[in-house]
Coordinates of C-alpha atoms in Angstrom, one line a residue:
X1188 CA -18.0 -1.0 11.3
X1189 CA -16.1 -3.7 12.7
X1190 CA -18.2 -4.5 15.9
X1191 CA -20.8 -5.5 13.1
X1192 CA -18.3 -7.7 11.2
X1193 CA -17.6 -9.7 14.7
X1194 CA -21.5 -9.4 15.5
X1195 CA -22.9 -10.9 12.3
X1196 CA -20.3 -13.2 11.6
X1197 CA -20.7 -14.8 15.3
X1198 CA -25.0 -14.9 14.6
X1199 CA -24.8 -16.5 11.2
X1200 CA -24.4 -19.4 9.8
X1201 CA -21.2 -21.1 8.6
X1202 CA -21.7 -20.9 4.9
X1203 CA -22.7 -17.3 4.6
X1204 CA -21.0 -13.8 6.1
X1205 CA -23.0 -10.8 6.8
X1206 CA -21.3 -7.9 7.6
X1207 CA -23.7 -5.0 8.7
X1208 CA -27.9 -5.4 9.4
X1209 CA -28.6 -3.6 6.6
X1210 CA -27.2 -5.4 4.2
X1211 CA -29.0 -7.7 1.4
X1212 CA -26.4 -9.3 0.4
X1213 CA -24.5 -12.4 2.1
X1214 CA -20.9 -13.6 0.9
X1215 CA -20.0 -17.6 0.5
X1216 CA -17.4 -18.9 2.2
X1217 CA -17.0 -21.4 0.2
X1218 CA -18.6 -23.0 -3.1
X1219 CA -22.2 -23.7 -2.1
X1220 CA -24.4 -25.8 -5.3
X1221 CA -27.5 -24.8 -6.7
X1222 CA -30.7 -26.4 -4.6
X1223 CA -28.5 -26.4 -1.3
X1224 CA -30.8 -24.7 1.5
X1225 CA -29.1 -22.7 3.9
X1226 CA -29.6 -20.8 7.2
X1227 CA -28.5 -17.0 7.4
X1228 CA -29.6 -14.7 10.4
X1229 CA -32.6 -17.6 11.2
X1230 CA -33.9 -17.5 7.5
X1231 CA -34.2 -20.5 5.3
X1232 CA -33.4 -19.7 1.7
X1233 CA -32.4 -22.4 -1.2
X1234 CA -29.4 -21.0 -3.6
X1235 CA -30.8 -20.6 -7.0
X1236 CA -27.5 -20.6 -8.4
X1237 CA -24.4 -22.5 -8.2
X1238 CA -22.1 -19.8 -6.0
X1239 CA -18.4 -19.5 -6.2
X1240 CA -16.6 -19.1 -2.7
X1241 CA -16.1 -15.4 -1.8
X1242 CA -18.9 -14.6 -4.0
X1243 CA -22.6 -12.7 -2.8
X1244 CA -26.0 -14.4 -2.6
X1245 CA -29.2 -12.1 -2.2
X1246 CA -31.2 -11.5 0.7
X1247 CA -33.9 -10.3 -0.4
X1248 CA -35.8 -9.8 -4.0
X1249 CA -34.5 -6.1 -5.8
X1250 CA -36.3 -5.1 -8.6
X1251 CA -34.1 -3.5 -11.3
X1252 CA -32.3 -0.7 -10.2
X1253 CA -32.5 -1.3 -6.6
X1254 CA -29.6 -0.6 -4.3
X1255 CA -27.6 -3.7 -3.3
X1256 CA -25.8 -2.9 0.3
X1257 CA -22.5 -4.2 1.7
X1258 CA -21.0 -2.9 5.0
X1259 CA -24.0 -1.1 5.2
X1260 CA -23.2 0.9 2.2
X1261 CA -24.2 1.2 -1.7
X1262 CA -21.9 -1.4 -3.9
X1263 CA -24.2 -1.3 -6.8
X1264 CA -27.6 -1.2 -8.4
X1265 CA -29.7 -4.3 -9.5
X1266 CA -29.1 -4.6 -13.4
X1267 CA -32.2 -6.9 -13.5
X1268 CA -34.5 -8.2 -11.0
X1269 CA -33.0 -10.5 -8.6
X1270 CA -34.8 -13.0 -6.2
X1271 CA -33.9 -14.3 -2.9
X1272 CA -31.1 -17.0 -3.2
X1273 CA -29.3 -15.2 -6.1
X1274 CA -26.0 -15.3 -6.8
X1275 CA -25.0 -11.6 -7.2
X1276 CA -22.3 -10.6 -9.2
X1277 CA -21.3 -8.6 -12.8
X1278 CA -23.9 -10.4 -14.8
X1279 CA -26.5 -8.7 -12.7
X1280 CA -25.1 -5.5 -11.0
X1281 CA -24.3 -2.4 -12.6
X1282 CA -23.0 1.0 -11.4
X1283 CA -25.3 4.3 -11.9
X1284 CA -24.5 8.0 -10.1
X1285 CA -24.4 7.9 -6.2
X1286 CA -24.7 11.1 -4.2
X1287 CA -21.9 11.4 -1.3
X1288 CA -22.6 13.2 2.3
X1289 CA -18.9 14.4 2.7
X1290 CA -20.1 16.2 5.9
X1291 CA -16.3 17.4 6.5
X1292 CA -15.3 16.8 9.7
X1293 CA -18.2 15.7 11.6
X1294 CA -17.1 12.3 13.1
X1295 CA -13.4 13.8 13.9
X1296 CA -12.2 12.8 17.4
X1297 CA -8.8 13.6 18.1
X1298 CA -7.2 11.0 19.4
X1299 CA -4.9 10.8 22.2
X1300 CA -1.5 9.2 22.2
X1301 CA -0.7 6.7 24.5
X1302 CA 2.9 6.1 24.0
X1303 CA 4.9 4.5 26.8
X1304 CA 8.6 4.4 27.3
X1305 CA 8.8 0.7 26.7
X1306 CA 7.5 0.6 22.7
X1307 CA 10.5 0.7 21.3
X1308 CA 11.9 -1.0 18.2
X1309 CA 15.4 -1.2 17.4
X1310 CA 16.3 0.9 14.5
X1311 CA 18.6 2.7 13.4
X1312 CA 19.4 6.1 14.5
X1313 CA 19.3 9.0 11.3
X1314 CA 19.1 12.7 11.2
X1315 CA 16.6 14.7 12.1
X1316 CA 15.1 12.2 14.9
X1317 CA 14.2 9.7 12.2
X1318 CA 14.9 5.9 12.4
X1319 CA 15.6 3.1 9.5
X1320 CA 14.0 0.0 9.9
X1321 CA 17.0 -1.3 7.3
X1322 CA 20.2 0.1 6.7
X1323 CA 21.0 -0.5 3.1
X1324 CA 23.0 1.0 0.1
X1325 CA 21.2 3.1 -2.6
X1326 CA 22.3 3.4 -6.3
X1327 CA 19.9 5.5 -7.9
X1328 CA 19.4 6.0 -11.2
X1329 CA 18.6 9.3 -12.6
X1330 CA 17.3 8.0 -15.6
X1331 CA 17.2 4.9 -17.8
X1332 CA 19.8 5.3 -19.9
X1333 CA 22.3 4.5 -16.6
X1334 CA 19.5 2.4 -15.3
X1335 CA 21.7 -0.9 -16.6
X1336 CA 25.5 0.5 -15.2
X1337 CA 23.1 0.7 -11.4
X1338 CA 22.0 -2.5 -12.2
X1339 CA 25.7 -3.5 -12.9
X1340 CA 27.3 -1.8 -9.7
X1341 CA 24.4 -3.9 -7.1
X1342 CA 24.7 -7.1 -8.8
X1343 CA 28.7 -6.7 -8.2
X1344 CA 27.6 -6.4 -4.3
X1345 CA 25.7 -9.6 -4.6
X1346 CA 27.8 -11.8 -6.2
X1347 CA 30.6 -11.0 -3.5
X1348 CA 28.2 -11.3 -0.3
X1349 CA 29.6 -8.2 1.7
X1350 CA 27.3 -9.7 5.1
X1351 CA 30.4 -11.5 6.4
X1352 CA 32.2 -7.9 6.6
X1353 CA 29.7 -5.6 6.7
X1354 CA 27.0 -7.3 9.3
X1355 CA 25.2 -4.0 9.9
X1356 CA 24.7 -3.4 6.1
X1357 CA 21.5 -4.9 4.7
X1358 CA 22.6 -4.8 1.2
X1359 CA 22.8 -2.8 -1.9
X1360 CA 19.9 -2.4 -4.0
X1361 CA 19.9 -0.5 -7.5
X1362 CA 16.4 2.2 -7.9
X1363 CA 16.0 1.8 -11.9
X1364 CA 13.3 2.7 -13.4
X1365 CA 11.8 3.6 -17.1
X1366 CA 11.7 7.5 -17.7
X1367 CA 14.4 10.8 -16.8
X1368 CA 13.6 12.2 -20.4
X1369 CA 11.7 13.4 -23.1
X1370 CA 8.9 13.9 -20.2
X1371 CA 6.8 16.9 -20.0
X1372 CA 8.5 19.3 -17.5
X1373 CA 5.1 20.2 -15.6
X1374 CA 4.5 16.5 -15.2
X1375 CA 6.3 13.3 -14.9
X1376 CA 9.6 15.0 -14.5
X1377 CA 8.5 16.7 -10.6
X1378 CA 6.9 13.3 -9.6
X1379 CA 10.3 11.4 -10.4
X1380 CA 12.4 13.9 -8.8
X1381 CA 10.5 13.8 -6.6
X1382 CA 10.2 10.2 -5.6
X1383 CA 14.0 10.2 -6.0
X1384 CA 14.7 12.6 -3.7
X1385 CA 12.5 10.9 -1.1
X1386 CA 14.9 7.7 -1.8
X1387 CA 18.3 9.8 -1.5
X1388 CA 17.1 11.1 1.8
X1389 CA 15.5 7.8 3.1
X1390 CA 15.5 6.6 6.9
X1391 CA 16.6 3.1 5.2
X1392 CA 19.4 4.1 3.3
X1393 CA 22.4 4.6 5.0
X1394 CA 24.3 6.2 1.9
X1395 CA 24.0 6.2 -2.0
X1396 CA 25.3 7.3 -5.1
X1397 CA 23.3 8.7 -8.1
X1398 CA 24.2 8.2 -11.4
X1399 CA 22.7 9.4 -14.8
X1400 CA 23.9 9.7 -18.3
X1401 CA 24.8 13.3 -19.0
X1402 CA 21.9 14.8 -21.5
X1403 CA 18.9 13.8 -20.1
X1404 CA 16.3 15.8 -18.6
X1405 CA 16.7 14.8 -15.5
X1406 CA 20.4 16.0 -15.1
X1407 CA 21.8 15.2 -11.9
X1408 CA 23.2 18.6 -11.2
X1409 CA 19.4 19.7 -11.1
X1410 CA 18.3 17.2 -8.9
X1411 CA 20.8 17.8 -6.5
X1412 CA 20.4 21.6 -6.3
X1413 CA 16.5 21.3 -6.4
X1414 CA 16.5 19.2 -3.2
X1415 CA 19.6 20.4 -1.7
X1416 CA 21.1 16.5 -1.7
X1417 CA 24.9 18.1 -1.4
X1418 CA 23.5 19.6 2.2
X1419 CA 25.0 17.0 4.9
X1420 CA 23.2 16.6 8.5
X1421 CA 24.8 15.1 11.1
X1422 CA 25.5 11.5 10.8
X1423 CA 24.6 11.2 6.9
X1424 CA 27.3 10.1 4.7
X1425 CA 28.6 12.4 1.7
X1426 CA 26.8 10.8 -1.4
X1427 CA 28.5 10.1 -4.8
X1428 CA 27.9 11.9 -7.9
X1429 CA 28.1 10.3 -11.6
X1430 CA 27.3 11.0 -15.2
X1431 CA 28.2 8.2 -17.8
X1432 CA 29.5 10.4 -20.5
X1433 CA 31.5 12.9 -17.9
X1434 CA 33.1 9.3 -16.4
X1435 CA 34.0 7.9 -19.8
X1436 CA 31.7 5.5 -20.2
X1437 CA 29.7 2.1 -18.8
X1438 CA 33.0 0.4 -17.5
X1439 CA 34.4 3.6 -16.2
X1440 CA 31.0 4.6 -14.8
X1441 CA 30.8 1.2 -13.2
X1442 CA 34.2 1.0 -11.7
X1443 CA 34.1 4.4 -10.5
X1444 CA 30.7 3.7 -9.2
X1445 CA 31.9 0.2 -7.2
X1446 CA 34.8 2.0 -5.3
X1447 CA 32.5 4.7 -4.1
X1448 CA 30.3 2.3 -2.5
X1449 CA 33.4 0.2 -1.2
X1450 CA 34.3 3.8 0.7
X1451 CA 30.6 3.6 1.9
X1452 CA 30.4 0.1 3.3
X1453 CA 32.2 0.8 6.5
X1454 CA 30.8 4.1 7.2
X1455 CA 27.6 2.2 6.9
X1456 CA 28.4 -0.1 8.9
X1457 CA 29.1 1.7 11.5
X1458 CA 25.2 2.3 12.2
X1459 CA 24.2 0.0 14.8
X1460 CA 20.1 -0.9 15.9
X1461 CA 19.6 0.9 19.2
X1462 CA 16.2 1.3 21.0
X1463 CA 13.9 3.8 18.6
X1464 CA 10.6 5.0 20.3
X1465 CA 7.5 3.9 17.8
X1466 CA 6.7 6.7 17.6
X1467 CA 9.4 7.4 14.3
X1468 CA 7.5 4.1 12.4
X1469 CA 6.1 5.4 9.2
X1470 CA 3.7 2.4 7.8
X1471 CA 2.6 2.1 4.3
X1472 CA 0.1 0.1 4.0
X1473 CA -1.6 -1.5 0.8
X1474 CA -3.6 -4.3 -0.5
X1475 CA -3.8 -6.0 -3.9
X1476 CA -4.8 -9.4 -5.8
X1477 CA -7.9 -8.4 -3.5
X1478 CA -10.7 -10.8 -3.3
X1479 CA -14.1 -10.9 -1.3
X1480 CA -11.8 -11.7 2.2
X1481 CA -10.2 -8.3 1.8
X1482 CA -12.6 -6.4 3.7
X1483 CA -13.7 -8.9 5.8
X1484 CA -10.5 -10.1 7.5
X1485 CA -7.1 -8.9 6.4
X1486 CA -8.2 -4.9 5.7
X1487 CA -10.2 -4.4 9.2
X1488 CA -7.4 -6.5 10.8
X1489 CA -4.9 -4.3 9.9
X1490 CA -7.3 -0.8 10.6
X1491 CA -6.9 -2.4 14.5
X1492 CA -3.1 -2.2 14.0
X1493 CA -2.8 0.8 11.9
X1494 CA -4.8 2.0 15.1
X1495 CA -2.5 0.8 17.8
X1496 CA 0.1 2.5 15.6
X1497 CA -1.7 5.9 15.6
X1498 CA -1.8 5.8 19.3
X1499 CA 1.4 5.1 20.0
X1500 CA 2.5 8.8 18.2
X1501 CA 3.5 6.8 15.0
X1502 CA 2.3 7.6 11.2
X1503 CA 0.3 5.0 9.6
X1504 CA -0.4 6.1 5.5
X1505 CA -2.4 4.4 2.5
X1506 CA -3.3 5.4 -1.2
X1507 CA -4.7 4.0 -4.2
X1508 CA -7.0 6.6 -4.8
X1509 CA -8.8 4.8 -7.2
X1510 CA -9.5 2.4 -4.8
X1511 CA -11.1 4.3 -2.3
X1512 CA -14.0 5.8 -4.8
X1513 CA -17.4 5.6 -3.7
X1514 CA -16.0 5.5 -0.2
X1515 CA -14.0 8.6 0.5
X1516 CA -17.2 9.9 2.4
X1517 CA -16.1 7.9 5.2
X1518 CA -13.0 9.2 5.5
X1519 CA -14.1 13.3 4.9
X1520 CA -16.0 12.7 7.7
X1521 CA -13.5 12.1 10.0
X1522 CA -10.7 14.8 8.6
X1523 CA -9.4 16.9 11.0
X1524 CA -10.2 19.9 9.3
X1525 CA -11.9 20.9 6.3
X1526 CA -8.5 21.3 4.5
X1527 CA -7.9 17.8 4.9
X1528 CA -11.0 16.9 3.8
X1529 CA -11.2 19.1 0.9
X1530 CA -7.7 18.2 -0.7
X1531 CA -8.9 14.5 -0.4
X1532 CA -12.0 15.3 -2.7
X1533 CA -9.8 17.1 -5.2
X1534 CA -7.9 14.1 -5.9
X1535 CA -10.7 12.5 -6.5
X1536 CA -12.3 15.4 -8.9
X1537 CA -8.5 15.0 -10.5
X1538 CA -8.9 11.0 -10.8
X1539 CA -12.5 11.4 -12.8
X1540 CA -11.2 14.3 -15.3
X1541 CA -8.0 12.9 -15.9
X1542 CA -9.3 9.2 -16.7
X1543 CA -11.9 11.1 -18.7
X1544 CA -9.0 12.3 -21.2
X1545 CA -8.3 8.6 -22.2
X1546 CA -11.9 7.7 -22.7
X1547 CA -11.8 5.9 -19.8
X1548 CA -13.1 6.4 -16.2
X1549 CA -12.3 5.8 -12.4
X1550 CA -14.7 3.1 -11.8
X1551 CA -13.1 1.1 -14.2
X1552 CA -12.1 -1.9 -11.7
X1553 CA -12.0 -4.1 -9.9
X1554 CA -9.3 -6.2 -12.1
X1555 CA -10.2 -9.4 -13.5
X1556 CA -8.2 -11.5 -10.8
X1557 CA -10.9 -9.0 -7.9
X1558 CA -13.8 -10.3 -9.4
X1559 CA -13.1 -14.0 -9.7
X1560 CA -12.1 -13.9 -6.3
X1561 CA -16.2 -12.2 -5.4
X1562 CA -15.8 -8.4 -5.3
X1563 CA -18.2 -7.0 -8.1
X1564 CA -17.8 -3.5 -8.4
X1565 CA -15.2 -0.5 -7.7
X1566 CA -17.8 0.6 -4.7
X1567 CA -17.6 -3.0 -2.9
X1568 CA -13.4 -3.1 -3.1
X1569 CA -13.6 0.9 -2.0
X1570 CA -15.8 0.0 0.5
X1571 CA -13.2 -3.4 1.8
X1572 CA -9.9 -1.1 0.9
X1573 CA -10.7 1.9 3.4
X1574 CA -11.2 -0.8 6.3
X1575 CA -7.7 -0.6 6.4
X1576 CA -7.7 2.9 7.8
X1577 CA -9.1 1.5 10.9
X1578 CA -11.2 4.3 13.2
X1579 CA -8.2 7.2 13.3
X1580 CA -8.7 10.6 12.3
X1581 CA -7.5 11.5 8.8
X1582 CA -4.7 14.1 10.0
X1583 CA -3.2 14.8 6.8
X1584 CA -3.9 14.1 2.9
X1585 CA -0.2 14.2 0.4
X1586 CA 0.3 14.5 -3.3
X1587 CA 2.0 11.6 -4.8
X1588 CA 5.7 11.1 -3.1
X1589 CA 5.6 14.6 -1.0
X1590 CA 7.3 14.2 1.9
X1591 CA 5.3 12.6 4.6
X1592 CA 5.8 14.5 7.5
X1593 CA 2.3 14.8 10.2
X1594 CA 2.0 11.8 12.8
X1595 CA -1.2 9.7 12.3
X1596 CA -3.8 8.3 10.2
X1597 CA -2.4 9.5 6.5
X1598 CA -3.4 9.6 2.6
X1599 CA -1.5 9.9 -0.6
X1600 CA -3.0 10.1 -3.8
X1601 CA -1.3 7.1 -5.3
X1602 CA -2.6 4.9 -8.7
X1603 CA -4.1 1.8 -7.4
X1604 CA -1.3 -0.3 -9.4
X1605 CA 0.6 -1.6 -6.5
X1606 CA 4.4 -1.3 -7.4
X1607 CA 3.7 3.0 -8.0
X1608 CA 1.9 3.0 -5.0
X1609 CA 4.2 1.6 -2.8
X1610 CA 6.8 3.6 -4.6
X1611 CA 4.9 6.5 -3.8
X1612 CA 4.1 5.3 0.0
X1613 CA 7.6 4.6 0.5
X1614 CA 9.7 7.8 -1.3
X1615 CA 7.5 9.7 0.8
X1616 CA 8.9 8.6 3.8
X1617 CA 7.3 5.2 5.2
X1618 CA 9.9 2.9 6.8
X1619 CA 8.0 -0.5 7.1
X1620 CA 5.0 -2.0 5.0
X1621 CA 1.8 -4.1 5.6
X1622 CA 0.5 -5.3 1.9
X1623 CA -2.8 -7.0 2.5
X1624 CA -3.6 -10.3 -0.6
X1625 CA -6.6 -12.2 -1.3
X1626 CA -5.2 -14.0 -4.5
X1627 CA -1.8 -13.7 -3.9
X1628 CA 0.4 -11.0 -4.6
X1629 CA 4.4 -11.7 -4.0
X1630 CA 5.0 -8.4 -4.1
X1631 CA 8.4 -7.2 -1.9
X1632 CA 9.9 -3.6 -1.3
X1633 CA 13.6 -2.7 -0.9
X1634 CA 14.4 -0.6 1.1
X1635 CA 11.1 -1.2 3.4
X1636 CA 10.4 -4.4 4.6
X1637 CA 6.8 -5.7 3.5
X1638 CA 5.0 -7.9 5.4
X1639 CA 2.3 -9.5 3.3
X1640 CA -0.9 -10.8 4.5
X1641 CA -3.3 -13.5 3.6
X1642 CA -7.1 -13.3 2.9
X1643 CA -7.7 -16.7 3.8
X1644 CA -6.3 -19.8 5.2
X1645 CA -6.5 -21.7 1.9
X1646 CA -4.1 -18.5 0.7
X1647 CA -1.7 -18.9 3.5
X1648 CA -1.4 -22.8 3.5
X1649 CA -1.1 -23.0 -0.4
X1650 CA 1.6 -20.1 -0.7
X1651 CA 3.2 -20.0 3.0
X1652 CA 6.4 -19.0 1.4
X1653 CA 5.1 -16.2 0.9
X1654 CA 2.8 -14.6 3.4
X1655 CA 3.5 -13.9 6.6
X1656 CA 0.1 -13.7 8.4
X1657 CA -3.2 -15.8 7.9
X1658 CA -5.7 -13.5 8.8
X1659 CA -8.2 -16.3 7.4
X1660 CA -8.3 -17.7 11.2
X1661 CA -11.0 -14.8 11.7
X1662 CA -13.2 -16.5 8.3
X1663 CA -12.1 -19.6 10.0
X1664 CA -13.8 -18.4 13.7
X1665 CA -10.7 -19.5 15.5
X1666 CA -9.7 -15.9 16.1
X1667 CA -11.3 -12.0 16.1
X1668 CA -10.3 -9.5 14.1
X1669 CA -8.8 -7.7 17.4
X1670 CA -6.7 -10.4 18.2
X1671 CA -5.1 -10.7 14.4
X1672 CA -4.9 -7.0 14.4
X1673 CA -2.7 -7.3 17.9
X1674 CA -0.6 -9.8 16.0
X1675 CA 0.0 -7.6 13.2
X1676 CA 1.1 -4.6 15.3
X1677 CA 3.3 -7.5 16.8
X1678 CA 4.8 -8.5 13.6
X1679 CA 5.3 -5.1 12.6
X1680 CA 7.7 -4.3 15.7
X1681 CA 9.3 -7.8 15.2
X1682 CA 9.6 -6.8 11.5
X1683 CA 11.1 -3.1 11.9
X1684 CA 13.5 -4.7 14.6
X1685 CA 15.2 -6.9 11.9
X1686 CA 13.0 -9.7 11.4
X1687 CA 13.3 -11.0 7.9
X1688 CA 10.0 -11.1 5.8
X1689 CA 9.2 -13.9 4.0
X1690 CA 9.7 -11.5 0.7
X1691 CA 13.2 -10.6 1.8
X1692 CA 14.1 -14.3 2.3
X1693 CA 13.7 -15.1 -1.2
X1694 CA 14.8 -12.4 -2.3
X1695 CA 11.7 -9.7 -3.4
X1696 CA 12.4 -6.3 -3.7
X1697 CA 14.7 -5.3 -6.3
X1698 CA 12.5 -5.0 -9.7
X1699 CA 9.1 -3.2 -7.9
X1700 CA 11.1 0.5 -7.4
X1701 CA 8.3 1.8 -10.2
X1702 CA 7.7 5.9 -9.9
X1703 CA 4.8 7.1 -11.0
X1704 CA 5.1 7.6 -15.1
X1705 CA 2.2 10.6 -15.4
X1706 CA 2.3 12.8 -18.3
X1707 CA 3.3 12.6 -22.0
X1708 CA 6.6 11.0 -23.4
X1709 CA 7.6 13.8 -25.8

């Protein structure tokens, strides 16, 4: 898959991108006029249509309902007939039913670690082996009624800049979030205990407290018994317990809350980066504001360092299930067992009945800001999405937030909305992120560090405050996708060894915490 990408995109001309041979469709690399003749792979064809930058142009003339292919594989069906120089997009594609070969298994090949004693990144040493990439403060709100006195406690930290004494701390950042009641039990109230569990026990979080109100659902008592949170390992820090109406009330609450973590700080502190094997990295990775790019560039770019990753004995993990439909075949085929495989295709039979109950379905994408930016259907951003996943084996497939805990190419079923997937990604366990941007998402993460790349060099130039990588050089032909993957990896390492991303310098992170809310509100 991505020796074709380097292939065509070295044969062809410089307007047009093909990515596979068997494709009939070409994408613009930038805003070509109606009348303008073009080369692409030694054929002369005039654009009958004005076509915007990112978007397809066909290759050949379909007659209606005749497959359009992209990456080699099915995006869509012809809608009408379409003629050679087309532009090809929503007003003349349409989805119908596509029959998968899941063939479980049959392109596994385990791969074998080549870890050597020098990749290391300096981390921070937790129990159980594991290793922050950040060391950082958690108030966690059990529900939202005590979501505002967590906000309260935080901001107190901010205001009073505790860096100057506490160098080793990165901060303290308040999880609030909308729901802890009237949820159905069987529902929404596992996932969010879940997911807070996963934040109480972080590798990020060097302490925390967790506060509720007192009669919610979610009582704090429960939580803490459910996932053992009072049980101590060596080298955690005893966390703080709080109800609003057992306290007396916000101020109380709030004051209480504000001397607990002033007993934290210098126990925090005390953790220090040492040298931490790569091995205990756990990558989320994630793209959104996709465009055309995606899966040309950025996506395939970071499959080459998810890859590296994977080799060196780390994890590397990805979601957004409704975002890989249409192309989970490619990754059934390369499960390590049918098991994996399997549970991968359930989520997806989940996905379709569940969307079904709301009379809607899980093809409905890509969002409106996808298809200006050129991606047509749910099938071509699928298609872009799983390049991310590199050429690993698929070693293990987790519900939303379960604990992530196999090394390797990983999948949760997440929603393709990017805060609960990340939320999901990162509850579960993953220490550092890569979020992938065509349009430009300014999305950060506390406590992981996110390092966002750019689609396009337009992208990176226009908001360089905000991404950290141009992957665009490969559109550009000034680099391959090899050598931007090498730089990713690169970045990552700098990144989980303390390097600031650009979403942490000004500030990103503290409004995205956003658990999955599944279920009914009762």
């Amino acid at each position: 898959f991505l020796l074709n990408i380097q292939i065509q995109m070295a044969e062809e001309s410089l307007k047009f991108i093909v990515l596979n041979p068997s494709d009939n469709v070409a994408t613009a690399r930038c805003t070509l006029k109606k009348g303008l003749k073009v080369m692409v792979l030694g054929s002369s064809i005039v654009i009958r249509q004005t076509i915007p930058g990112g978007h397809k142009m066909s290759l050949a003339s379909l007659k209606k309902g005749q497959q359009l292919v992209k990456y080699g594989q099915i995006i869509g069906f012809a809608k009408v007939d379409i003629e050679v120089g087309d532009w090809v997009h929503s007003h003349n594609v349409e989805l119908l039913a596509v029959g998968r070969d899941y063939s479980f298994c049959e392109d596994y090949v385990p791969i074998e670690t080549v870890a050597e004693i020098t990749d290391t990144f300096k981390g921070f040493a937790r129990s159980g082996g594991r290793a922050g990439t950040r060391n950082y403060i958690g108030v966690i709100s059990s529900v939202n009624c005590s979501a505002s006195v967590s906000r309260y406690v935080a901001d107190h930290f901010r205001e009073i800049n505790i860096a100057k004494s506490y160098p080793n701390v990165d901060g303290v950042v308040a999880f609030t979030h909308k729901g802890g009641c009237s949820y159905d039990i069987k529902h929404g109230h596992k996932i969010l205990q879940r997911v807070l569990a996963g934040m109480a026990r972080h590798p990020n979080i060097g302490g925390y407290l967790l506060i509720g109100l007192g009669c919610e659902v979610n009582q704090v008592p429960g939580l803490v018994k459910d996932y053992q949170l009072d049980q101590l390992h060596e080298g955690e820090n005893a966390p703080t317990f709080l109800t609003i109406q057992q306290t007396g009330g916000v101020r109380k609450t709030v004051e209480s809350a504000i001397n607990a973590v002033n007993e934290l700080l210098p126990k925090v502190n005390k953790f220090c980066r040492t040298n931490q094997p790569i091995s205990k990295l756990k990558l989320a990775m994630n793209c959104g504001g996709s465009d055309s790019n995606s899966g040309v560039s950025a996506n395939p770019a970071l499959g080459i360092a998810s890859d590296k990753l994977v080799k060196s004995g780390a994890t590397s993990v990805f979601g957004e299930t409704t975002e890989i439909y249409g192309a989970e075949h490619l990754l059934t085929r390369r499960a390590s067992s049918p098991e994996v495989g399997q549970k991968l295709i359930s989520q997806i039979r989940w996905w379709e009945d569940h969307t079904k109950m709301f009379g809607s379905s899980i093809d409905n994408n890509p969002s409106p800001g996808n298809k200006d930016g050129g991606l047509t259907t749910i099938f071509e951003k699928s298609l872009g999405a799983v390049a991310k996943a590199g050429q690993s084996p698929l070693s293990a497939v987790y519900d939303y937030a379960e604990p992530i805990t196999a090394n390797g190419l990983c999948f949760m079923d997440t929603p393709g909305n990017d805060p609960v997937s990340m939320t999901g990604l990162v509850s579960g366990g993953c220490n550092i992120g890569v979020f992938t941007t065509g349009r430009g998402s300014v999305y950060g993460c506390k406590p992981s560090p996110c390092i966002k790349i750019a689609t396009h060099t337009a992208l990176y130039d226009w908001m360089n405050e905000d991404m950290d990588i141009n992957a665009g050089t490969i559109l550009d032909g000034v680099e391959s996708v090899e050598q931007v993957g090498r730089r990713i990896f690169n970045k990552i390492v700098a990144v989980s060894s303390g390097e600031k991303t650009k979403s942490e310098l000004v500030g990103m992170g503290d409004e995205e915490f956003a658990p999955w809310m599944l279920g009914p509100t009762l």
